[in-house]
Amino acid sequence: MAFRYPDPRILLTALTSAVALCSPPAFGSSAFELAGAQTSRNGLNSRIMATGAEATYYNPALLPRAGAQTEVGAYFLVTRGDIHLDPRPDNVDVPVSIYDARLRNPDGSSSRLELRPFPTTEIPEPREDTLVRSTSSYATLGVAFPLLNEKLVFGFYGLLPIRNVQRQSSFFSDEREQYFDNRLEFELLGDRFEISSFAIALGSQVTRWLALGAGVDLTIRNTAVTGVYVPDASDQRRIFLNPDIRVETAISPYFGIATQPTPELGLAATVHFPIRSDTDGINEVRFFNFEYPDDEDAVVQTFKSTQGYEPLRASTGASYKSLDEKGQTEWGLGSHVLLERWTTYRDRHGEAPLDGWRNTFSVAVGGVVGFKPGSLALDAEYKPSPVPDQTGRTNYVDNARILTSAGFETPVKVFGLGFRFGVYLHGQYLVPRSVEKDPNAVHPVLDEFPDGSTDLVNDEVITESTGLQTNNPGYPGYSSEGFIMGVGVAFKFPAIRRER
Amino acid sequence: MRQWLVLAALFGAFGCGSGGADDQAGTGGAGGTGGGGTGGGAGTPVIGECPPVASPGALDNVTGKWAYLERFAQLAQAPAFPDPLPQTIVFVELLDISGAPNALVVEGEYCRHLVQDRQSLVTTVIPQAYIDSLPDFTRPATFTVGSDGVGTLSFPTFFEVFGATLTDLENEALPTEPADPRVVDQDNDMQPGVTIRLTGLVDGEIYVTSRKTTGFDAIAVSADRFEGLSQSGQMQTILATDPPSIKDLSPTSVRDPDECETTATLVRVDANADCDMINAQFDSLF
């Protein structure tokens, strides 16, 4: 009996399923939300028009429509973002005399400085424009697997950055950034593109016209407890460390519902609960020949960081398609609105923005045309920025975005085996935005060298403290713009997708 | 790490002889060493040597105005630091000496007070208000010329207390609590005692009382200069600190065993000299 090689599609399904079952804990969903389903036909409208494994994340109630499907894809994103800083006036530098300064109290006494800025001339990193020129590449994996026909369909959808599986790059969005890179950064881009994202879900066609779905984002919560011993406080380069890092899994659920009053008309709604990846750090520092206060046996330092915060997201939408006599889509349209509750946002240091963010409504529309031998889809979306004009202390840089995508899918045969092959294009335009700092803002730029500060030796007023002195890199204003472009490919099978 | 800063404050904060009321460092003492041998010769004065090198016959009259430099050296053993950290306390005074050699009257005023931290982590700053609050004083002294022609100026032990009013300046324990009725806001900054400030890695204030003890024998090393090794010193109690954590981290201070680091130097100045002139010429005067 001749040996028969197994069908590579089966192998691919098995491999993809194995990845789905054995994948590491997910890290968040930011990458899913930033660019939509990059290797899907209507990637910006997947909450209403998903036809494959991408439904796992965007709307699990659409999983039963996908039936059994497996996809493997890759895509590349090019990001170009510019943040141009306005020139600083000459008289706002923090002078070196800040080192000799104390605050004058109303009663004539003095007290320690509350802020401790660098003299402007001693800031380690110069204040410069931010020019983002980055490329990112991703692998996508997806499986939709009926467990009980349409009554219960399991879905897995994953997105894995190829170069940096995970990157966390923190920065401050106010004058504290002077102590570090002294740059402004795009708040909702950057490392949020480099988060491995996985989702698993179940979908069920409850009745002919009603489908329900539920899934979870799996994220991680890190706790880092580091024991530190300092044998010689006068030689701070020599320390002993014992890190104890624990990674726990946390989940954030989401739900979807889809109805199909007629074969042509579809209605859907989703809700995704907030998700974030927190890191809580504790350093327990011990010293040679040291008595610890308050019955402690170490000096305890704590810190917190947050990555990839995604707020509560709720969507609703509708689709309509014209089917031919074989049930194949001749053409279709879809649209949805997405509410994102950004008022609860926490930045990379786990802090709520001083000037509260706005909830946003995004609107997306899309269409698809079927033809032999494939289909062509187009999407467009407008995403307003949740960030109010940063006229005060903070510099959360964010732009409204106009997104477009196009997808072409066609059946192909590879070594005699039928696949569906897709090519996808993606583009985002960051609508240019400028802000100017306003002294009358609710939380204005801080005067880091308060007027009337006194010299610590002679208690006389330091005249250089008069007026505003700040190292806030966003002062007196800045502008931002940019674009993101991407291209992706995917192999999917079965080659012919059943459409309902 | 933030704790570095607190730690680094220790020697700056308490370097002037620190601790509670009963663990005083910074010794005081009468007389002290006269130091010095002879041999410089009147025509070739040698200054700044340790021990001082006398110049026999260099001068026979000490009345008039003198600039007086006191240096107290000590070692502060701060928690988490394996080695003691050196520090020198400096007072500069303008003295007007009058009277007979065996019963001199010394009227003095303070011109300058500073702490030289012989490390780079923390700088101890004596505010001008502290210096301005240091009271003028009158103390006795004697001047003798030995059979070898060496002139010796002797300052018997003299006690001064800053930041508190004590009945017995020599023996009464210094206050340790701000609420002690003997504590006064001597520098009038609305804080108890007198205020010392820290800057550098640590930024803060220490509110202290202190007992300064001076006494020495200095020998004439030239026609207008006396030098001597001293047993002078200063002890302090800490009433409060800002931030409070500084007070909880009490190092101990001891006199620097290198006797050449604790010295008394007098330089004759013009009859019209005042503190402004002495401060302006500080770097070259001594």
Short mmCIF file of N, CA, C and O in Angstrom, two decimals, chain B residues 9 40 50 72 79 89 92-93 100 102 150 156 183 187 198 205 226 234 244 256 258 263-264 284 286:
data_model
loop_
_atom_site.label_atom_id
_atom_site.label_comp_id
_atom_site.label_asym_id
_atom_site.label_seq_id
_atom_site.Cartn_x
_atom_site.Cartn_y
_atom_site.Cartn_z
N ALA B 9 22.09 61.79 53.08
CA ALA B 9 21.91 62.98 53.92
C ALA B 9 22.59 62.84 55.26
O ALA B 9 22.88 63.82 55.92
N GLY B 40 61.81 78.22 63.16
CA GLY B 40 61.54 78.92 61.91
C GLY B 40 62.42 80.13 61.77
O GLY B 40 62.85 80.47 60.68
N CYS B 50 52.24 71.40 60.31
CA CYS B 50 51.66 70.68 61.43
C CYS B 50 52.73 69.72 61.98
O CYS B 50 53.18 68.84 61.23
N PHE B 72 37.16 72.48 63.04
CA PHE B 72 36.92 71.25 63.82
C PHE B 72 36.74 70.12 62.83
O PHE B 72 35.82 70.16 62.01
N PRO B 79 24.81 55.28 58.77
CA PRO B 79 24.30 53.95 58.43
C PRO B 79 24.46 53.68 56.94
O PRO B 79 24.31 54.57 56.11
N ILE B 89 34.16 71.51 60.27
CA ILE B 89 33.31 72.65 60.63
C ILE B 89 34.22 73.86 60.78
O ILE B 89 35.26 73.79 61.44
N VAL B 92 34.72 81.50 61.34
CA VAL B 92 35.63 82.63 61.14
C VAL B 92 35.11 83.78 62.00
O VAL B 92 33.93 84.13 61.91
N GLU B 93 35.99 84.31 62.80
CA GLU B 93 35.57 85.35 63.74
C GLU B 93 36.52 86.55 63.64
O GLU B 93 37.69 86.40 63.26
N ALA B 100 46.24 93.78 79.25
CA ALA B 100 47.59 93.34 79.56
C ALA B 100 47.78 91.91 79.09
O ALA B 100 46.82 91.15 79.01
N ASN B 102 48.80 89.28 80.45
CA ASN B 102 48.35 88.20 81.31
C ASN B 102 46.87 88.28 81.65
O ASN B 102 46.37 87.46 82.43
N VAL B 150 59.54 82.29 72.09
CA VAL B 150 58.33 81.92 71.37
C VAL B 150 57.11 82.52 72.07
O VAL B 150 56.90 82.29 73.26
N PRO B 156 41.64 80.00 77.12
CA PRO B 156 41.07 78.95 77.96
C PRO B 156 39.72 78.50 77.42
O PRO B 156 39.09 79.19 76.62
N VAL B 183 14.46 75.82 74.51
CA VAL B 183 14.75 75.97 73.08
C VAL B 183 14.27 77.35 72.61
O VAL B 183 13.18 77.79 72.96
N ASP B 187 17.60 81.86 65.15
CA ASP B 187 17.77 82.49 63.84
C ASP B 187 16.46 83.04 63.29
O ASP B 187 16.40 83.46 62.13
N LEU B 198 20.57 71.13 54.05
CA LEU B 198 21.28 70.15 53.22
C LEU B 198 20.89 70.35 51.77
O LEU B 198 19.73 70.62 51.46
N GLU B 205 16.19 70.22 55.95
CA GLU B 205 16.63 71.09 57.03
C GLU B 205 16.74 70.29 58.33
O GLU B 205 15.99 69.35 58.56
N PHE B 226 49.31 83.57 64.39
CA PHE B 226 49.41 82.50 65.36
C PHE B 226 48.80 81.23 64.76
O PHE B 226 47.80 81.29 64.05
N GLN B 234 32.39 70.74 68.76
CA GLN B 234 31.01 71.17 68.82
C GLN B 234 30.12 69.94 68.95
O GLN B 234 30.34 68.94 68.28
N PRO B 244 11.09 64.51 58.03
CA PRO B 244 11.31 63.88 59.33
C PRO B 244 12.20 62.65 59.27
O PRO B 244 12.83 62.30 60.27
N ASP B 256 38.00 63.66 64.47
CA ASP B 256 38.98 63.11 63.54
C ASP B 256 40.30 62.89 64.30
O ASP B 256 40.83 63.84 64.89
N ASP B 258 43.14 62.66 63.34
CA ASP B 258 44.25 63.44 62.79
C ASP B 258 44.22 64.83 63.43
O ASP B 258 43.42 65.68 63.05
N THR B 263 42.28 72.86 64.11
CA THR B 263 43.31 73.89 64.28
C THR B 263 42.70 75.24 64.63
O THR B 263 41.50 75.47 64.46
N ALA B 264 43.56 76.10 65.13
CA ALA B 264 43.21 77.50 65.38
C ALA B 264 44.27 78.36 64.70
O ALA B 264 45.47 78.13 64.88
N SER B 284 42.33 84.06 50.80
CA SER B 284 43.76 84.40 50.82
C SER B 284 44.27 84.74 52.22
O SER B 284 45.47 84.70 52.48
N PHE B 286 43.92 83.26 55.19
CA PHE B 286 44.46 82.22 56.06
C PHE B 286 45.39 81.28 55.31
O PHE B 286 45.74 80.24 55.75
#
